[in-house]
Amino acid sequence: MNPQLLAPAVSYSTQVLVIGSGAGGATTACLLAEAGFDVLIAEEGPWVEQDTVVPFSLEQMDRQYRAGGVTVALGLPSIAYTEGRCAGGGTEVNSGLYFRPPIDVIERWRRDYRIDGLDLDELALIADQVEAAINVTTVPGSPTPASEVLRRGAAALGWKHSEIPRWMTYPPGGDAVTGRRQSMTRTYLPRAAAAGARMVTDCRVDRLVREGTASIRAQVSYASGLRGEIRCQFAFVCGGAIQTPALLQRSGLRRHIGRSLAVHPTVKLAARFRDEVNIPDDVPVHQVKEFAPNLSFGGSASHPGLVALALSDHWSEFASAIEDWRKISVYYAAITSEGRGNVIAVPGLRDPIVTYRLTSRDRALLRSGMARLALLLLEAGATDVYPSFRGAPLIRHRDQLSTLNQQFAVSKASLMTVHLCSTVPLGEDRSRCGADSFGRVHDAGGIIVNDASLLPDAPGVNPQATVMAFAIRNVRHFIDTNGPSGG
C-alpha cells in the first residue's frame, strides 16, 4: 500500500510533520504512524516507481536527483556530491549496500559527544529489525564480472575483502542483476501508509516558524508554483545533511548547525579487461577493506555515460577507449576524511552554498588510494587503467605505478562523494552539538532532526544503516516521552 498522495493545498494541518522521506524520514513516519500519531510527510521531489527508470541512467539522474545529480562542495579542490530528491530519497538511487552500524565508532561518538541513552545492544536489536524489514541479503549465485574483479585482485594481493550484502529480494533462481531494491518506497513508506500516514510530494518546506510552545507553521512551496502552509505540533526534519541544516538556518536556527559537514571523498579510475565486465545498471558488491577504516576500494556505476565521465579528465588521450566500454568498469578509492565543511543558507538563493576543506593527511590518503587501486586492478587482470585526473598517464604495468604516484595531485582529480553527514551532530556537548541526544534541536521546541545530519562524523562505511538505527532509536524515545496525544 503506497501513501495517500495529497494534492497541493494552501493549508494542511497535522500532529507531526515529517520533512523528507529517505532513510531517516521514512522510518520516522512509519513508526510514528504505527504508534497512533497523525503524520503528514512532505517530500520535495516526486514519487517515481522504481521500475519506470533504468538505474544509474541519465533519466534517473534527471528525475530523482537534485540538480540532475550535479552539485558541488566548493574548495581546493571542489568535491562533487549527489543528493536524492524523490520519494524514498537516497535509498532509491544508491547501490543498496548495507553495513551494520560500526560499534567502535558509535562507542567513540557516545563518549566524545556525550550522547545520553545510547545503548549499543539496543542499536544491534534495531539493526536486526531493519535487516528483516528491508531484506538484507547476499547475491544468489555468482557476482557480476565487475565485482569478481575486486575479489580476484584482492585475493592475488592477500588483501582483506568481502561481499557486502544489499537490501534486495531475488526471484527463485535469480542472479546478481535480477534483484529488486527494497528501498523506502517498497518498505517503510507503504507501512506508514497502512498505518494512516499521508504524503504530499513536490512540496518544498521553505521555513519553519515557531508559534508559542506547541505550534509550528511550515511555509511551503509546490512544484506547481502554489504556496501554502502546514501547521503541526512537531516537525521532524529529515532532508539530509545538506538540506536539513539549510532549512534550519532559514528558520533562524544556526547554533552548531551546518558547520561540521563530514564526507567520504573518493577518487576514481576506469579499467579495461580482455573480456566484457560492464553491467550498466548494477554495481559491484565486493569491497576491499585491507586499509579500512582510513581507505576502502569498491566499484561504481558504469553506465556508458559514467565511463565517459571517468575518462574525461584526459579525454585527448583516453577518448578512444569509450568504444570498448563493455570491457570497462569504473572503480573508486574512498577515504575517511579528517576535513570538514560548511553548509550556508544564503538569503535569496534557493540552495545553500556548500564548502569543504581537505587536510594534508586526506590528500596523502587519496594519492595512496589511487596508486593502490590501480595495483589492485592490474593484479585482477586489467590491460589498461585510466586514472581520473588531468594529464593522467595510461597504466599497463606495475612499474608505471611510481609515475602515477608522482603525477597525481588532488588538485587535478575529479573528487566526489555520495556519503554526507554530521551537519547537526547530536549530543549533550553544547560546544559543538546542534541537537540533543535524541535529535531535538537545542532550544527549538518541537523541531527534531532525524537523518544523517545527526551522525557526529563520517563512520567509514555507507552510513544508511546507521542513520536508520539512530532514527528508529530516536523515534521510540519520542513516542515513549510524548505518546500519540502529544502530551
Coordinates of C-alpha atoms in Angstrom, one line a residue:
M1 CA 0.0 0.0 0.0
N2 CA 1.5 3.3 -1.1
P3 CA 0.9 6.5 0.9
Q4 CA -2.1 8.6 0.1
L5 CA -0.6 11.3 -2.1
L6 CA -2.3 14.6 -1.4
A7 CA -2.9 17.4 -3.9
P8 CA -1.2 20.7 -3.4
A9 CA -3.2 22.8 -1.0
V10 CA -2.9 26.3 0.6
S11 CA -3.2 24.8 4.1
Y12 CA -2.8 21.4 5.8
S13 CA -2.7 20.6 9.5
T14 CA -1.3 17.5 11.2
Q15 CA 0.1 16.5 14.6
V16 CA 3.5 15.5 13.2
L17 CA 5.1 16.8 10.0
V18 CA 8.0 14.7 8.7
I19 CA 10.1 16.6 6.2
G20 CA 11.8 14.2 3.7
S21 CA 11.2 10.6 3.0
G22 CA 14.6 8.9 2.8
A23 CA 16.2 6.5 5.2
G24 CA 15.6 8.8 8.2
G25 CA 12.2 10.3 7.2
A26 CA 10.5 7.1 6.0
T27 CA 11.4 5.2 9.2
T28 CA 10.4 8.1 11.3
A29 CA 7.0 8.5 9.6
C30 CA 6.4 4.7 9.7
L31 CA 7.0 4.3 13.5
L32 CA 5.1 7.4 14.4
A33 CA 2.0 6.4 12.3
E34 CA 2.1 2.9 13.7
A35 CA 2.2 4.4 17.2
G36 CA -1.0 6.3 16.5
F37 CA 0.3 9.8 15.6
D38 CA -1.4 11.8 12.9
V39 CA 1.5 12.0 10.4
L40 CA 2.0 14.1 7.2
I41 CA 5.1 13.6 5.1
A42 CA 6.3 16.5 2.9
E43 CA 8.7 15.4 0.2
E44 CA 10.3 18.0 -2.1
G45 CA 10.7 15.6 -5.0
P46 CA 8.2 13.4 -7.0
W47 CA 7.1 9.8 -6.4
V48 CA 8.9 7.7 -9.1
E49 CA 8.1 4.0 -9.3
Q50 CA 11.4 2.0 -9.4
D51 CA 10.5 0.0 -12.5
T52 CA 9.9 3.1 -14.6
V53 CA 13.5 4.3 -14.7
V54 CA 16.8 2.5 -15.5
P55 CA 19.1 2.5 -12.5
F56 CA 22.1 4.9 -12.8
S57 CA 20.8 6.3 -16.2
L58 CA 20.7 9.9 -17.2
E59 CA 16.9 9.7 -16.9
Q60 CA 17.2 8.7 -13.3
M61 CA 19.6 11.5 -12.6
D62 CA 17.1 14.0 -14.1
R63 CA 14.1 12.7 -12.3
Q64 CA 15.4 11.5 -8.9
Y65 CA 18.5 13.6 -8.1
R66 CA 18.8 17.2 -7.0
A67 CA 20.1 19.3 -9.9
G68 CA 20.3 16.3 -12.2
G69 CA 23.0 14.8 -10.0
V70 CA 25.4 17.7 -10.4
T71 CA 26.1 19.6 -7.2
V72 CA 29.5 20.6 -5.7
A73 CA 31.1 21.4 -2.4
L74 CA 33.4 24.3 -3.1
G75 CA 37.1 24.0 -2.1
L76 CA 40.6 23.4 -3.3
P77 CA 39.7 21.1 -4.8
S78 CA 36.0 21.1 -5.0
I79 CA 34.1 17.8 -4.3
A80 CA 31.1 16.8 -6.4
Y81 CA 28.3 15.2 -4.4
T82 CA 24.9 13.7 -5.1
E83 CA 21.5 14.0 -3.3
G84 CA 18.4 12.0 -4.0
R85 CA 15.4 14.3 -4.5
C86 CA 12.4 12.0 -4.7
A87 CA 10.1 9.9 -2.5
G88 CA 12.5 7.5 -0.7
G89 CA 15.4 9.9 -1.1
G90 CA 18.9 8.4 -1.5
T91 CA 17.6 4.8 -0.9
E92 CA 16.0 4.9 -4.4
V93 CA 19.2 5.8 -6.2
N94 CA 22.1 4.4 -4.3
S95 CA 23.8 0.9 -4.6
G96 CA 21.8 -0.6 -1.7
L97 CA 24.9 -1.9 0.0
Y98 CA 24.4 -2.4 3.7
F99 CA 26.9 -2.0 6.6
R100 CA 25.8 -2.6 10.2
P101 CA 26.4 0.4 12.5
P102 CA 30.1 0.2 13.4
I103 CA 30.2 -0.4 17.2
D104 CA 33.6 1.0 17.8
V105 CA 32.7 4.3 16.0
I106 CA 29.4 4.6 17.9
E107 CA 31.2 4.0 21.2
R108 CA 33.6 6.8 20.4
W109 CA 30.6 9.1 19.5
R110 CA 28.9 8.3 22.8
R111 CA 32.0 9.2 24.8
D112 CA 33.2 12.2 22.8
Y113 CA 29.9 13.9 22.1
R114 CA 28.2 12.9 25.5
I115 CA 25.3 11.1 23.9
D116 CA 22.9 10.1 26.6
G117 CA 21.0 6.8 26.5
L118 CA 22.9 5.4 23.6
D119 CA 22.7 1.6 24.2
L120 CA 24.8 -0.5 21.9
D121 CA 22.7 -3.6 22.5
E122 CA 19.6 -1.6 21.6
L123 CA 21.1 -0.5 18.3
A124 CA 22.1 -4.1 17.5
L125 CA 18.5 -5.2 18.0
I126 CA 17.2 -2.3 15.9
A127 CA 19.7 -3.4 13.2
D128 CA 18.2 -6.9 13.3
Q129 CA 14.8 -5.5 12.7
V130 CA 15.9 -3.2 9.9
E131 CA 17.6 -6.1 8.1
A132 CA 14.4 -8.1 8.3
A133 CA 12.3 -5.2 7.1
I134 CA 14.4 -4.4 4.0
N135 CA 15.6 -8.0 3.4
V136 CA 19.4 -7.6 3.7
T137 CA 20.9 -10.5 1.8
T138 CA 23.9 -11.5 -0.4
V139 CA 23.7 -12.1 -4.1
P140 CA 22.4 -15.6 -5.1
G141 CA 24.9 -17.4 -7.3
S142 CA 27.9 -15.6 -8.8
P143 CA 28.5 -11.8 -8.6
T144 CA 28.8 -9.7 -11.7
P145 CA 32.1 -9.8 -13.6
A146 CA 33.0 -6.2 -12.4
S147 CA 32.5 -7.4 -8.8
E148 CA 34.6 -10.5 -9.3
V149 CA 37.4 -8.2 -10.5
L150 CA 37.7 -6.8 -7.0
R151 CA 37.6 -10.2 -5.3
R152 CA 40.2 -11.6 -7.7
G153 CA 42.6 -8.6 -7.3
A154 CA 42.4 -8.6 -3.5
A155 CA 42.9 -12.3 -3.3
A156 CA 46.0 -12.1 -5.5
L157 CA 47.4 -9.4 -3.2
G158 CA 46.3 -11.1 0.0
W159 CA 44.2 -8.1 1.0
K160 CA 41.0 -8.3 3.1
H161 CA 37.9 -8.3 1.1
S162 CA 34.3 -9.4 1.3
E163 CA 30.9 -9.4 -0.5
I164 CA 28.7 -6.6 1.0
P165 CA 25.0 -7.6 1.4
R166 CA 22.3 -5.4 -0.1
W167 CA 18.7 -4.7 0.6
M168 CA 17.3 -6.7 -2.2
T169 CA 14.8 -9.5 -3.0
Y170 CA 15.6 -12.0 -5.7
P171 CA 13.2 -14.4 -7.6
P172 CA 13.8 -18.1 -7.3
G173 CA 16.8 -19.0 -9.4
G174 CA 17.7 -15.3 -9.7
D175 CA 21.2 -13.8 -10.1
A176 CA 23.0 -10.6 -9.4
V177 CA 21.1 -8.5 -11.9
T178 CA 17.5 -9.7 -11.1
G179 CA 17.2 -8.2 -7.6
R180 CA 14.6 -5.6 -6.7
R181 CA 15.8 -2.9 -4.4
Q182 CA 13.9 -2.8 -1.1
S183 CA 14.1 1.0 -0.8
M184 CA 11.8 3.2 1.3
T185 CA 9.1 3.2 -1.4
R186 CA 8.9 -0.6 -1.2
T187 CA 9.2 -0.9 2.6
Y188 CA 8.8 1.7 5.3
L189 CA 6.6 4.2 3.3
P190 CA 4.0 1.6 2.4
R191 CA 4.0 0.6 6.1
A192 CA 3.5 4.2 7.1
A193 CA 0.6 4.5 4.6
A194 CA -1.0 1.3 6.0
A195 CA -0.9 3.0 9.5
G196 CA -2.6 6.1 8.2
A197 CA 0.2 8.5 7.2
R198 CA -0.5 10.9 4.4
M199 CA 2.1 12.3 2.0
V200 CA 2.4 15.3 -0.3
T201 CA 5.1 15.2 -3.0
D202 CA 6.7 18.1 -5.0
C203 CA 6.4 20.1 -1.8
R204 CA 9.4 22.1 -0.5
V205 CA 9.4 23.3 3.1
D206 CA 11.0 26.8 2.9
R207 CA 10.8 27.8 6.5
L208 CA 9.6 26.7 9.9
V209 CA 8.0 29.3 12.1
R210 CA 7.5 28.5 15.8
E211 CA 4.3 30.0 17.2
G212 CA 4.3 29.6 21.0
T213 CA 5.4 26.4 22.7
A214 CA 3.2 23.9 21.0
S215 CA 2.7 25.1 17.4
I216 CA 4.8 25.2 14.3
R217 CA 3.9 26.6 10.9
A218 CA 5.8 25.3 7.9
Q219 CA 5.8 27.6 5.0
V220 CA 5.8 25.5 1.8
S221 CA 6.0 25.9 -2.0
Y222 CA 4.9 23.4 -4.5
A223 CA 6.4 22.5 -7.9
S224 CA 3.3 24.0 -9.5
G225 CA 4.2 27.4 -8.0
L226 CA 1.4 27.4 -5.4
R227 CA 2.5 28.5 -1.9
G228 CA 0.9 27.3 1.3
E229 CA 1.5 26.3 4.9
I230 CA 1.3 23.1 7.1
R231 CA 0.5 23.6 10.7
C232 CA 1.8 21.0 13.2
Q233 CA 2.8 20.4 16.8
F234 CA 6.1 18.6 16.0
A235 CA 8.3 18.8 12.9
F236 CA 10.9 16.1 12.2
V237 CA 13.4 17.4 9.7
C238 CA 14.8 14.6 7.6
G239 CA 16.0 16.3 4.5
G240 CA 19.6 15.0 4.6
A241 CA 22.9 16.5 5.6
I242 CA 22.7 19.4 3.2
Q243 CA 19.0 20.4 3.1
T244 CA 18.3 19.8 6.8
P245 CA 20.8 22.4 8.1
A246 CA 19.8 24.8 5.3
L247 CA 16.2 24.6 6.3
L248 CA 17.1 25.1 10.0
Q249 CA 19.2 28.1 9.1
R250 CA 16.4 29.7 7.0
S251 CA 14.2 29.2 10.1
G252 CA 16.6 31.2 12.3
L253 CA 18.4 28.2 13.9
R254 CA 22.1 28.4 13.5
R255 CA 24.0 27.4 16.6
H256 CA 26.2 24.4 15.6
I257 CA 24.0 23.9 12.5
G258 CA 25.8 23.3 9.2
R259 CA 29.3 23.9 10.5
S260 CA 30.7 20.4 10.6
L261 CA 29.9 18.6 7.3
A262 CA 31.8 15.3 7.0
V263 CA 32.1 13.2 3.9
H264 CA 33.9 10.2 2.4
P265 CA 35.9 11.7 -0.5
T266 CA 36.7 9.4 -3.4
V267 CA 39.0 9.2 -6.4
K268 CA 38.1 7.1 -9.4
L269 CA 39.6 5.4 -12.4
A270 CA 38.4 3.2 -15.2
A271 CA 39.9 -0.2 -16.0
R272 CA 39.7 -2.2 -19.2
F273 CA 39.8 -6.0 -19.3
R274 CA 40.1 -8.6 -22.0
D275 CA 36.6 -9.8 -21.5
E276 CA 33.3 -7.9 -21.1
V277 CA 32.8 -6.8 -17.5
N278 CA 30.3 -3.9 -17.7
I279 CA 26.8 -4.3 -16.3
P280 CA 25.4 -0.7 -16.8
D281 CA 22.5 -0.9 -14.3
D282 CA 24.3 -2.6 -11.4
V283 CA 27.3 -2.0 -9.1
P284 CA 29.9 -4.5 -7.7
V285 CA 29.0 -6.0 -4.3
H286 CA 32.6 -6.7 -3.3
Q287 CA 34.7 -4.2 -1.4
V288 CA 38.3 -4.3 -0.3
K289 CA 38.9 -3.3 3.3
E290 CA 42.6 -4.1 3.8
F291 CA 43.3 -0.5 4.8
A292 CA 40.0 0.3 6.5
P293 CA 38.7 2.4 8.0
N294 CA 41.0 5.0 6.5
L295 CA 40.9 3.7 2.9
S296 CA 38.5 1.4 1.1
F297 CA 38.1 0.2 -2.5
G298 CA 34.9 -0.6 -4.4
G299 CA 33.1 -0.4 -7.7
S300 CA 31.0 2.4 -9.1
A301 CA 28.0 2.5 -11.5
S302 CA 29.4 2.1 -15.0
H303 CA 26.7 3.2 -17.4
P304 CA 28.4 4.2 -20.7
G305 CA 27.9 7.9 -19.8
L306 CA 29.6 7.4 -16.5
V307 CA 32.5 5.5 -18.1
A308 CA 32.9 8.5 -20.5
L309 CA 32.9 10.8 -17.5
A310 CA 35.6 8.8 -15.8
L311 CA 37.8 9.1 -18.9
S312 CA 37.0 12.8 -19.5
D313 CA 39.8 14.2 -17.3
H314 CA 42.3 13.2 -20.0
W315 CA 39.9 12.9 -22.9
S316 CA 42.5 13.8 -25.6
E317 CA 44.4 10.5 -24.8
F318 CA 41.6 8.3 -23.3
A319 CA 38.7 9.1 -25.6
S320 CA 39.2 6.1 -28.0
A321 CA 38.7 3.7 -25.1
I322 CA 34.9 4.5 -24.8
E323 CA 34.3 2.4 -27.9
D324 CA 35.2 -0.6 -25.8
W325 CA 33.0 0.4 -22.9
R326 CA 31.6 -3.1 -22.4
K327 CA 35.1 -4.2 -21.3
I328 CA 35.5 -1.2 -19.0
S329 CA 34.2 -0.7 -15.4
V330 CA 34.7 2.2 -13.0
Y331 CA 36.2 1.8 -9.5
Y332 CA 36.9 4.1 -6.6
A333 CA 39.1 4.6 -3.6
A334 CA 37.3 6.2 -0.6
I335 CA 38.8 7.7 2.5
T336 CA 37.6 8.6 5.9
S337 CA 38.3 12.3 5.9
E338 CA 39.6 14.4 8.7
G339 CA 38.5 17.5 6.9
R340 CA 35.2 19.4 7.5
G341 CA 32.8 21.5 5.5
N342 CA 30.1 24.1 5.9
V343 CA 26.5 24.4 4.7
I344 CA 25.4 28.0 4.5
A345 CA 21.9 29.1 3.6
V346 CA 22.1 32.5 1.8
P347 CA 19.0 34.8 1.6
G348 CA 17.8 34.9 -2.0
L349 CA 19.4 31.6 -3.1
R350 CA 17.3 28.5 -3.3
D351 CA 20.1 26.1 -2.5
P352 CA 22.8 26.6 0.2
I353 CA 26.4 27.2 -0.5
V354 CA 28.5 24.1 0.5
T355 CA 32.2 24.2 1.1
Y356 CA 34.7 21.5 2.1
R357 CA 38.4 21.6 3.1
L358 CA 40.7 18.5 2.9
T359 CA 43.6 18.1 5.3
S360 CA 47.1 17.3 4.2
R361 CA 46.5 13.8 5.6
D362 CA 43.4 13.5 3.4
R363 CA 45.4 14.4 0.3
A364 CA 48.1 11.9 1.1
L365 CA 45.5 9.1 1.6
L366 CA 43.8 10.0 -1.7
R367 CA 47.2 9.8 -3.5
S368 CA 47.9 6.4 -1.9
G369 CA 44.4 5.2 -2.7
M370 CA 44.7 6.0 -6.4
A371 CA 48.0 4.0 -6.7
R372 CA 46.8 1.1 -4.6
L373 CA 43.6 0.9 -6.5
A374 CA 45.5 0.8 -9.8
L375 CA 47.7 -2.0 -8.4
L376 CA 44.6 -4.0 -7.3
L377 CA 43.1 -3.8 -10.8
L378 CA 46.3 -4.8 -12.6
E379 CA 46.5 -7.8 -10.3
A380 CA 43.0 -8.6 -11.3
G381 CA 43.9 -8.7 -15.0
A382 CA 43.3 -5.2 -16.2
T383 CA 45.0 -4.5 -19.5
D384 CA 44.6 -0.7 -19.3
V385 CA 44.0 1.6 -16.3
Y386 CA 42.7 5.1 -16.8
P387 CA 43.1 7.3 -13.7
S388 CA 40.6 10.1 -13.4
F389 CA 42.8 13.2 -13.1
R390 CA 44.0 15.8 -15.5
G391 CA 47.0 14.7 -17.5
A392 CA 47.0 11.2 -16.0
P393 CA 49.2 8.5 -17.5
L394 CA 47.8 5.3 -19.0
I395 CA 48.9 2.5 -16.7
R396 CA 49.5 -1.0 -18.1
H397 CA 52.3 -2.4 -15.9
R398 CA 53.3 -2.3 -12.2
D399 CA 56.5 -0.4 -13.0
Q400 CA 54.4 2.5 -14.1
L401 CA 52.8 3.0 -10.7
S402 CA 55.6 5.2 -9.5
T403 CA 54.9 7.5 -12.4
L404 CA 51.2 7.6 -11.4
N405 CA 52.1 8.4 -7.8
Q406 CA 54.4 11.2 -8.9
Q407 CA 52.0 12.8 -11.4
F408 CA 48.8 12.5 -9.2
A409 CA 47.7 15.6 -7.4
V410 CA 44.4 16.1 -5.6
S411 CA 44.0 19.5 -7.3
K412 CA 43.9 17.7 -10.7
A413 CA 41.5 14.9 -9.7
S414 CA 37.7 14.7 -10.0
L415 CA 36.8 14.1 -6.4
M416 CA 33.2 13.1 -5.4
T417 CA 31.2 11.7 -2.6
V418 CA 27.8 10.1 -2.0
H419 CA 28.1 10.0 1.8
L420 CA 27.2 13.2 3.6
C421 CA 26.6 13.6 7.3
S422 CA 27.4 15.5 10.5
T423 CA 25.8 18.9 9.9
V424 CA 23.7 18.8 13.1
P425 CA 25.6 16.5 15.4
L426 CA 23.7 15.0 18.3
G427 CA 24.8 15.0 21.9
E428 CA 24.9 17.0 25.2
D429 CA 28.2 18.7 24.4
R430 CA 26.6 22.1 23.6
S431 CA 30.0 23.5 22.5
R432 CA 29.6 21.5 19.2
C433 CA 26.3 19.7 19.1
G434 CA 23.3 21.2 17.3
A435 CA 20.8 18.7 18.7
D436 CA 20.4 16.8 21.9
S437 CA 21.0 13.1 22.4
F438 CA 17.7 12.2 20.6
G439 CA 17.8 14.7 17.8
R440 CA 15.8 17.6 19.3
V441 CA 17.3 20.8 18.2
H442 CA 18.6 22.7 21.2
D443 CA 16.2 25.4 22.4
A444 CA 13.9 24.9 19.4
G445 CA 10.8 23.4 21.0
G446 CA 9.2 20.7 18.8
I447 CA 11.8 20.7 16.0
I448 CA 13.6 17.4 15.8
V449 CA 16.3 16.3 13.3
N450 CA 16.3 12.6 12.4
D451 CA 18.6 11.9 9.5
A452 CA 22.3 11.6 8.5
S453 CA 22.9 15.2 9.8
L454 CA 22.9 13.7 13.4
L455 CA 25.9 11.4 12.9
P456 CA 28.8 13.2 14.6
D457 CA 31.3 12.3 11.9
A458 CA 31.7 10.1 8.8
P459 CA 31.6 6.5 10.0
G460 CA 33.9 5.0 7.4
V461 CA 31.2 2.9 5.8
N462 CA 28.0 3.5 3.9
P463 CA 26.0 5.4 6.7
Q464 CA 22.4 4.4 5.8
A465 CA 22.1 1.5 8.2
T466 CA 23.5 3.7 11.0
V467 CA 21.1 6.5 10.0
M468 CA 18.1 4.1 10.2
A469 CA 19.2 2.6 13.5
F470 CA 19.6 6.1 15.1
A471 CA 16.3 7.3 13.6
I472 CA 14.3 4.4 15.0
R473 CA 16.0 4.8 18.4
N474 CA 15.1 8.5 18.5
V475 CA 11.5 8.0 17.4
R476 CA 11.0 5.3 20.0
H477 CA 12.2 7.7 22.6
F478 CA 9.9 10.4 21.3
I479 CA 6.9 8.0 21.4
D480 CA 7.8 7.0 25.0
T481 CA 8.0 10.6 26.1
N482 CA 5.1 12.1 24.2
G483 CA 2.5 9.5 23.2
P484 CA 0.0 9.9 20.4
S485 CA -1.8 12.6 22.2
G486 CA 1.3 14.8 22.2
G487 CA 1.2 15.1 26.0

